[in-house]
Coordinates of C-alpha atoms in Angstrom, one line a residue:
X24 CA -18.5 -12.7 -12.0
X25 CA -14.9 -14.7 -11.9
X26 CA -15.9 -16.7 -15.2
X27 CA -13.3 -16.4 -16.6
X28 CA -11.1 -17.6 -13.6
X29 CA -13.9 -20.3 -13.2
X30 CA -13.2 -21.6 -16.6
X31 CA -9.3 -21.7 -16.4
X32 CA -9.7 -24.1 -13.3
X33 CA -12.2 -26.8 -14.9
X34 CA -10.0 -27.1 -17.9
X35 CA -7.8 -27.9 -15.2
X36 CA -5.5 -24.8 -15.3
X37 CA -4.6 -21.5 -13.5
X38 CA -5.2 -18.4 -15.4
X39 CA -1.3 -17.8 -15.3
X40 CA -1.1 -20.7 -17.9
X41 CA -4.1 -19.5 -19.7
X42 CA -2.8 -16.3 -20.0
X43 CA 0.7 -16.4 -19.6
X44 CA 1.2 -14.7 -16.3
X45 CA 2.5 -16.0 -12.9
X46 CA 1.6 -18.8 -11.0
X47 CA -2.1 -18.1 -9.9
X48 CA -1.9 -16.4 -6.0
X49 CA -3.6 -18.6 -3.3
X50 CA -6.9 -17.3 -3.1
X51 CA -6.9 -17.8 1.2
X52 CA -3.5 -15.9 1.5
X53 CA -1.3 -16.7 4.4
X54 CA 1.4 -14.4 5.0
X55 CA 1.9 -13.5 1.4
X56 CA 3.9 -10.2 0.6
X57 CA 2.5 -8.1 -2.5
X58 CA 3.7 -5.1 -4.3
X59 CA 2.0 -1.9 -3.5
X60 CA 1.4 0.9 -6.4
X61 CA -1.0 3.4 -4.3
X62 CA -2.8 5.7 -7.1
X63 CA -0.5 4.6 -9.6
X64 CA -2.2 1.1 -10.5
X65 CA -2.0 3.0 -14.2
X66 CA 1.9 2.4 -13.8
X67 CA 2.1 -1.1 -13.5
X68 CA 3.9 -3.9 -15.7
X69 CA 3.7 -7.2 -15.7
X70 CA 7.4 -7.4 -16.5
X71 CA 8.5 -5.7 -13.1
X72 CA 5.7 -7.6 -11.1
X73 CA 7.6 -11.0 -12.7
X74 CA 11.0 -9.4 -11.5
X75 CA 10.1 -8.9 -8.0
X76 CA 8.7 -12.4 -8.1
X77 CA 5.6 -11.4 -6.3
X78 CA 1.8 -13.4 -6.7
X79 CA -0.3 -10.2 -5.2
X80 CA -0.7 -6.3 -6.1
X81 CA -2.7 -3.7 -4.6
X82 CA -3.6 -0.2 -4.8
X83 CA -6.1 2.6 -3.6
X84 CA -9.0 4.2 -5.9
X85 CA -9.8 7.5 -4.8
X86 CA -13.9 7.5 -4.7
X87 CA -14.5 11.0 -6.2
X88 CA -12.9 9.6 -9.7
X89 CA -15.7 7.7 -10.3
X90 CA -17.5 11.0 -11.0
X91 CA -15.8 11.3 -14.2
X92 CA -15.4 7.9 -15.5
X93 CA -16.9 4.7 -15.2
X94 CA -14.7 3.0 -12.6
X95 CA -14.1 -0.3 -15.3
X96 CA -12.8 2.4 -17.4
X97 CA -10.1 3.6 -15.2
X98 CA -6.6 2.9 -16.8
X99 CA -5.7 1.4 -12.6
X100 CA -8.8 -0.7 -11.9
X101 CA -8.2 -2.0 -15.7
X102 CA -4.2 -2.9 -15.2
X103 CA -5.7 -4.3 -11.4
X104 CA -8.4 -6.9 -13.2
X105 CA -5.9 -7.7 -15.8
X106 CA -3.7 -8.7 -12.9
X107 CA -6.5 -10.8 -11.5
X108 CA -7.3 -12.9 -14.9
X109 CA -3.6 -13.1 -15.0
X110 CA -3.1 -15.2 -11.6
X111 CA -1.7 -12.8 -9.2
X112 CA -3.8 -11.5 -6.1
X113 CA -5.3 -8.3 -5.8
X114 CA -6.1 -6.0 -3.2
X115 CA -8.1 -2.7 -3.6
X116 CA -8.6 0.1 -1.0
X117 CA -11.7 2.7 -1.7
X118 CA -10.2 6.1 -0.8
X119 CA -12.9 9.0 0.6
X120 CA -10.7 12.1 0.7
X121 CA -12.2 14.0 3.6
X122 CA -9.6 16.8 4.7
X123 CA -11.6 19.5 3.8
X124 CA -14.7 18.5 4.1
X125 CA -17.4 17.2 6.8
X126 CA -18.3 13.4 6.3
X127 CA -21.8 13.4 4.7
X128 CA -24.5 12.2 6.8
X129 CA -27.0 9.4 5.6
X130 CA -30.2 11.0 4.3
X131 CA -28.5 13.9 2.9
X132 CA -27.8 14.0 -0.6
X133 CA -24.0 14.4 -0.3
X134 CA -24.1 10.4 0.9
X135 CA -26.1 9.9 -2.2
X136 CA -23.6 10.8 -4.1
X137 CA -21.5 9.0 -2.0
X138 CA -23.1 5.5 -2.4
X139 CA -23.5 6.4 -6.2
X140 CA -19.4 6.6 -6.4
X141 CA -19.5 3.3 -4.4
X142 CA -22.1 1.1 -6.4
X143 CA -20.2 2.1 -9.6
X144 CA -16.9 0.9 -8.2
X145 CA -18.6 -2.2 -6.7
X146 CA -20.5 -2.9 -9.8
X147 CA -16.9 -2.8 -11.4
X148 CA -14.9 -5.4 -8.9
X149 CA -17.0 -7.1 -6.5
X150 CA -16.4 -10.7 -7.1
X151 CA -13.1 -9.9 -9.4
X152 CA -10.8 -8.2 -6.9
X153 CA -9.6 -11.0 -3.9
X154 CA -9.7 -8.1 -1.2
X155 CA -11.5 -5.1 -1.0
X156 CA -10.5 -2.8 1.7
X157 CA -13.0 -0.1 3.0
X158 CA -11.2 3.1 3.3
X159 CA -7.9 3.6 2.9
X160 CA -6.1 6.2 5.7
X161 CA -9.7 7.5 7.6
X162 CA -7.8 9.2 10.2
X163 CA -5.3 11.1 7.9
X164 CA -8.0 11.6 4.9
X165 CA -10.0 13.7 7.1
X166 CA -10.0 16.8 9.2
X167 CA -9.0 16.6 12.9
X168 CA -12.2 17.6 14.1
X169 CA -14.2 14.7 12.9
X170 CA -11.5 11.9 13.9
X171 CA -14.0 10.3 16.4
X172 CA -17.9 9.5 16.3
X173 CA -18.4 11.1 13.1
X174 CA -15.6 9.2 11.6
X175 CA -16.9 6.2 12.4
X176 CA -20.4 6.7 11.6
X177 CA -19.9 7.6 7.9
X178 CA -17.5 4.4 7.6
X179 CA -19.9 2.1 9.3
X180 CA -22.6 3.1 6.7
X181 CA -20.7 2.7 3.9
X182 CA -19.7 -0.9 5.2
X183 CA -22.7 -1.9 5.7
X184 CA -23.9 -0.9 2.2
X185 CA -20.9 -2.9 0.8
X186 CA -21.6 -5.8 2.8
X187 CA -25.8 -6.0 1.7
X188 CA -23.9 -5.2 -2.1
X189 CA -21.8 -8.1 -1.9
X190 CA -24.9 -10.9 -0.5
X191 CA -27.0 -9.9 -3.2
X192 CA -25.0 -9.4 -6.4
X193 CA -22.3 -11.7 -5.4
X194 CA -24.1 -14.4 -3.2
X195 CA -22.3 -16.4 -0.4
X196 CA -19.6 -17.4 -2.0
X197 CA -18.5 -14.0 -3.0
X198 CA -14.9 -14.6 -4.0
X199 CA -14.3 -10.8 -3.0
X200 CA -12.9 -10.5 1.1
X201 CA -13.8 -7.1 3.1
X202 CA -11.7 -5.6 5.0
X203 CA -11.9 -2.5 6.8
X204 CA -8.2 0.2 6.3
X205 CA -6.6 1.5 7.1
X206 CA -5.2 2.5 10.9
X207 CA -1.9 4.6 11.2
X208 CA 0.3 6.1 14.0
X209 CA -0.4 3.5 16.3
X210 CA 2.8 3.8 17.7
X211 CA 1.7 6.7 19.6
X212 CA -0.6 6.5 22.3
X213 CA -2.2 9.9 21.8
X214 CA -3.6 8.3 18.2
X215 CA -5.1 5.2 20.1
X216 CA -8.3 6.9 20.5
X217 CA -12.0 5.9 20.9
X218 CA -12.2 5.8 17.5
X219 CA -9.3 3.3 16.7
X220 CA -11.2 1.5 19.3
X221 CA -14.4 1.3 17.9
X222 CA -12.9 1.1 14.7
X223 CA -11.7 -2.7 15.2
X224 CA -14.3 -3.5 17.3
X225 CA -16.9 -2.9 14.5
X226 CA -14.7 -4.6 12.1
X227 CA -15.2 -7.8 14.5
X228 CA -18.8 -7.3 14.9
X229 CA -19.3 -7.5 11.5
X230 CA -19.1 -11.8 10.3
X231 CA -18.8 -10.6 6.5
X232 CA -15.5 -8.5 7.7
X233 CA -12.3 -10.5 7.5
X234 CA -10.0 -8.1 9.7
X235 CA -8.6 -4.7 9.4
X236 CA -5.8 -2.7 7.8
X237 CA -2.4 -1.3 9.1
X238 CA -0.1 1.4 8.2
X239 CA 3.0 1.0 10.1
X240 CA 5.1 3.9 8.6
X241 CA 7.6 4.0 11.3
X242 CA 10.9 4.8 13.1
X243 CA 12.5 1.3 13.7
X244 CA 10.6 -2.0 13.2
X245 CA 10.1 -2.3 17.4
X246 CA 7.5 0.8 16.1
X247 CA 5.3 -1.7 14.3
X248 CA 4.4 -4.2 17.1
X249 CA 2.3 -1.9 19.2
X250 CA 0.1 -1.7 15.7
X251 CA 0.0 -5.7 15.6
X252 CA -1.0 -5.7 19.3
X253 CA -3.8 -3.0 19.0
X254 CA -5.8 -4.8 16.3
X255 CA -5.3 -8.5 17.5
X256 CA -6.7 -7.5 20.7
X257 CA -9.7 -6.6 18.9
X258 CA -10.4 -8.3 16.3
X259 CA -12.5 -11.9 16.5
X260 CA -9.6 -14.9 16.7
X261 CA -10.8 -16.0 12.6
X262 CA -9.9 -12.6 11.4
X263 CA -6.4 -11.6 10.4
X264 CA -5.1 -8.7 9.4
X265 CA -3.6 -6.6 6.4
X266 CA -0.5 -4.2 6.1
X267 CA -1.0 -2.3 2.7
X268 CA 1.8 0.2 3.6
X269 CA 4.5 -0.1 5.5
X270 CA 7.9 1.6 5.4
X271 CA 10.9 3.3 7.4
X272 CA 10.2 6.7 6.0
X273 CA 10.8 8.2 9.5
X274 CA 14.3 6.9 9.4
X275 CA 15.2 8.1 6.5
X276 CA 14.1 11.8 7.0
X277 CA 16.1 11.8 9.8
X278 CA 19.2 11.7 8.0
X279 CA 18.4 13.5 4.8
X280 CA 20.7 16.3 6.2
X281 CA 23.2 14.1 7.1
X282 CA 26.7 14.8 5.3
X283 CA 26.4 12.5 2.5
X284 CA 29.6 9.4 1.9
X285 CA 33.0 11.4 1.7
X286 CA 34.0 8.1 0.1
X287 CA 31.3 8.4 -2.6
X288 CA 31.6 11.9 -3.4
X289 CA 35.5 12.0 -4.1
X290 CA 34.4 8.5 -6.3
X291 CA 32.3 10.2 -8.2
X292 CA 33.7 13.0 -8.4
X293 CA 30.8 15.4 -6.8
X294 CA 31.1 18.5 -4.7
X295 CA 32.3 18.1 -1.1
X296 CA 30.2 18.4 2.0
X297 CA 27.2 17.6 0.0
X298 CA 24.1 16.3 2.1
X299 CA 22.3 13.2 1.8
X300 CA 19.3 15.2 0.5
X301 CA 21.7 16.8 -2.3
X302 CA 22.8 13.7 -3.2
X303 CA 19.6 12.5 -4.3
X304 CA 18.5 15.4 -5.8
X305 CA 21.5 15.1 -8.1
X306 CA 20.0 11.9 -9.0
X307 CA 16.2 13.2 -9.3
X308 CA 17.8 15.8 -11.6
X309 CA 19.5 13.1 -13.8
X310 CA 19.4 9.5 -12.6
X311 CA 22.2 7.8 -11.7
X312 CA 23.5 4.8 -13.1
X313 CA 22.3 1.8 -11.0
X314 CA 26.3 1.2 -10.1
X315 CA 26.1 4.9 -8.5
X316 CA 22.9 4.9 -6.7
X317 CA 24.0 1.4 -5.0
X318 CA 27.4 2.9 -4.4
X319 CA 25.5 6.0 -2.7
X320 CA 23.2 4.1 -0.6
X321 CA 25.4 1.0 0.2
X322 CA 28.1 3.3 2.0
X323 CA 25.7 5.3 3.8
X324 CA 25.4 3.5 7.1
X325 CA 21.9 4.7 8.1
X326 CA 20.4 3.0 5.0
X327 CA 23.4 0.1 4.4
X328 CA 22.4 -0.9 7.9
X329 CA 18.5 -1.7 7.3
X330 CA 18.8 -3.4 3.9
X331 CA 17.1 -6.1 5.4
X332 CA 14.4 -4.5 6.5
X333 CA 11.5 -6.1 4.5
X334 CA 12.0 -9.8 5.5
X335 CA 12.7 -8.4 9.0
X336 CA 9.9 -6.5 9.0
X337 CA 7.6 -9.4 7.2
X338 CA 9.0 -12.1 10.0
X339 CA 7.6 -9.9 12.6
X340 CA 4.2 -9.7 11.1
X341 CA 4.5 -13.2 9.6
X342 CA 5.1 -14.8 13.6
X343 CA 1.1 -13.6 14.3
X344 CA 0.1 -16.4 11.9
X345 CA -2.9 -13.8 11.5
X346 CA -1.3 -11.9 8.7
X347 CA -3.0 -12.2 5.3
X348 CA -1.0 -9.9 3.2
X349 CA 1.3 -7.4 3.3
X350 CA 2.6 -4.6 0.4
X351 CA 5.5 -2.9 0.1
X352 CA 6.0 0.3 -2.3
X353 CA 6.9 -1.2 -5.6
X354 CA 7.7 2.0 -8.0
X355 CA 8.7 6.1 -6.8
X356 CA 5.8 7.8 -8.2
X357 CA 6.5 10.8 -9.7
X358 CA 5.3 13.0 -6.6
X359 CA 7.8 11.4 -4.7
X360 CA 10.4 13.3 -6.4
X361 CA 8.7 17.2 -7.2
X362 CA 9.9 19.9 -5.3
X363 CA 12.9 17.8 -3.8
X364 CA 14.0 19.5 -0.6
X365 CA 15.4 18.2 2.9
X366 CA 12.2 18.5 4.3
X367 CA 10.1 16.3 2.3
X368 CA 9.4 13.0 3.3
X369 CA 11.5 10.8 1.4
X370 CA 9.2 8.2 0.3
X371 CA 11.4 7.5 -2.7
X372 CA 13.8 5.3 -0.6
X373 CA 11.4 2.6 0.4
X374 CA 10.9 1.4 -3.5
X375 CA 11.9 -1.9 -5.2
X376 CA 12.2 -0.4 -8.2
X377 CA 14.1 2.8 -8.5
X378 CA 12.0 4.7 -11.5
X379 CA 13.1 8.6 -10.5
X380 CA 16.6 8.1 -9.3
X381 CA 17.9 5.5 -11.1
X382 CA 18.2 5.0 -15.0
X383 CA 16.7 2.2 -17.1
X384 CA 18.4 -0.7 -17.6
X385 CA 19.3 -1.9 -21.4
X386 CA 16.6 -4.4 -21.1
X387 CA 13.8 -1.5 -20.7
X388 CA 13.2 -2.3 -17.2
X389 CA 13.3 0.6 -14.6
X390 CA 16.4 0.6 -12.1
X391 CA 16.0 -1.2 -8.9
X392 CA 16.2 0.6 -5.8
X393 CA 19.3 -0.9 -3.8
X394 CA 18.6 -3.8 -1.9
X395 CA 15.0 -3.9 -1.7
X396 CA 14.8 -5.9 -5.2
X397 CA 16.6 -9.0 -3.1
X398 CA 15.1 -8.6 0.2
X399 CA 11.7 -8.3 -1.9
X400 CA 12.6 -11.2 -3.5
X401 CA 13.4 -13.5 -0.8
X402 CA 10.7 -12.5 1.1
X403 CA 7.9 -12.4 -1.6
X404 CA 6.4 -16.0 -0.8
X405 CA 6.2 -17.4 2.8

């Protein structure tokens, strides 16, 4: 299945040579930090992945798509194994959307359908993607009342069918990892549940499961350790872990209302009294020159104040020496920015790359969201 890869290395080269991408990604990652599109796999260049200097991309495939497409047909699983042949790692988590819904039980012909979604995406990346993550937010993507034994049954079937998948169309040197995602609001007690629980303890009952997935969407970075703690008391001591999100979202809604820069407004010559949430509507509504939206951000003390939040964030996850690899949000997706308002959760701010609130660049390339580019950068490669 990696014949291609297979072929670059016996010539004695890395597909980024071959192919004229980056330097080939270690295949056994060690602390690496990746850029993270979500659903929007479809958005991503090679020319912004090359800016942010990064060897690893990932993103989510929500299952019910394979329905209406083959999944190697998919414009994001096609820009995610073009990544592959083109050196840099790749990590894919299989999203079951389950908010409205009861999780299927095995026998019935609703987890047909289910294992039909998942064959055809397996059929598609097993053995191209490096890390395939079961899942992707299991106790968000699902209703409240089946966030326990239920929850866990459904996800424990569909591992073990992509485990048997993998030894018998892959074989034992599958290049593909499992992993099983992804865990969120771990910094509150009340969502450490028997579920979490048995959550990473299957995960480290399972020898063809390399660890578990984190979320830490937090507060302040102190947030993120109790996440950290709860899975590496779990898991076996040979697995590690992943962080496929992680953000300070909840510190930046807090001070969406804020009164936004005096300093800034009268520079640019805006309204008075404006609020931070204002502000950035102005720029959803016509993006700002990059000059403006670093101005904007840089005096706002909130935000100036955590611009080095990625590598501080990475060190802390980097000091377990179980991390494998991290993501960060690489692009605003266009949902990030409809129906602006001060109560919407601004995941805008987190982005490297600044494509709703900033303008392009002369060179083509999207604007950069301020700071993150450079901490990105510096952080990229342990």
């Amino acid at each position: 299945m990696n014949s291609l890869r297979t072929i670059a290395l016996i010539a004695g080269l890395t597909l980024a040579a071959a192919l004229g991408g980056a330097e080939a990604a270690p295949r056994d990652p060690q602390g690496a930090l990746g850029a993270n599109f979500n659903e929007h796999l479809d958005m991503l260049r090679f020319d912004e992945l090359e800016l942010g200097r990064t060897k690893w991309v990932r993103g989510f495939y929500p299952m019910p798509l394979a329905d209406k497409q083959p999944p190697q047909d998919n414009p994001g699983i096609r820009n995610l194994l073009q990544a592959e042949d083109r050196g840099y790692g790749t990590v894919l988590n299989m999203k079951f959307p389950f908010q409205k819904r009861a999780f299927p039980k095995p026998g019935t012909p609703a987890m047909a359908r289910e294992m039909q979604r998942v064959t055809k995406l397996l059929d598609a990346v097993m053995g191209r993607v490096d890390i395939l993550v079961i899942g992707n937010e299991p106790f968000i993507e699902s209703r409240p009342a089946d966030r326990n034994e239920n929850l866990n049954a459904f996800y424990e079937y569909i591992a073990k069918q992509v485990i048997a998948f993998r030894r018998d169309k892959c074989g034992a040197d599958c290049s593909t990892q499992l992993y099983l995602g992804a865990l969120n609001r771990l910094q509150s007690p009340r969502h450490q549940t028997p579920a979490t629980d048995r959550w990473v303890r299957y995960a480290a009952s399972e020898p063809d499961i390399k660890g578990v997935d984190i979320h830490p969407h937090v507060a302040s970075i102190k947030d993120s350790q109790p996440f950290v703690d709860y899975v590496l008391q779990r898991l076996r001591p040979d697995q590690r872990f992943l962080v496929t999100e992680f953000s300070l979202v909840h510190h930046w809604k807090k001070h969406l209302t804020d009164a936004a820069p005096a300093g800034f407004l009268a520079k640019y010559d805006m309204p008075p009294n404006l609020e931070v949430w204002q502000v950035i509507g102005a720029a959803i509504k016509s993006p700002f020159p990059q000059k403006k939206w670093n101005d904007f951000l840089a005096s706002s003390r909130w935000y100036e104040s955590r611009k080095n939040y990625i590598c501080n964030q990475m060190a802390l996850f980097r000091a377990t020496k179980r991390l494998a690899v991290a993501t960060h949000g690489y692009i605003q997706g266009p949902e990030a920015a409809k129906n602006w308002s001060p109560d919407k959760t601004p995941w805008l701010l987190n982005s490297v790359f600044a494509t709703q609130t900033v303008r392009n660049w002369p060179d083509g390339t999207p604007g950069r969201g301020y700071a993150w580019i450079d901490d990105f950068r510096r952080c990229a490669n342990p």
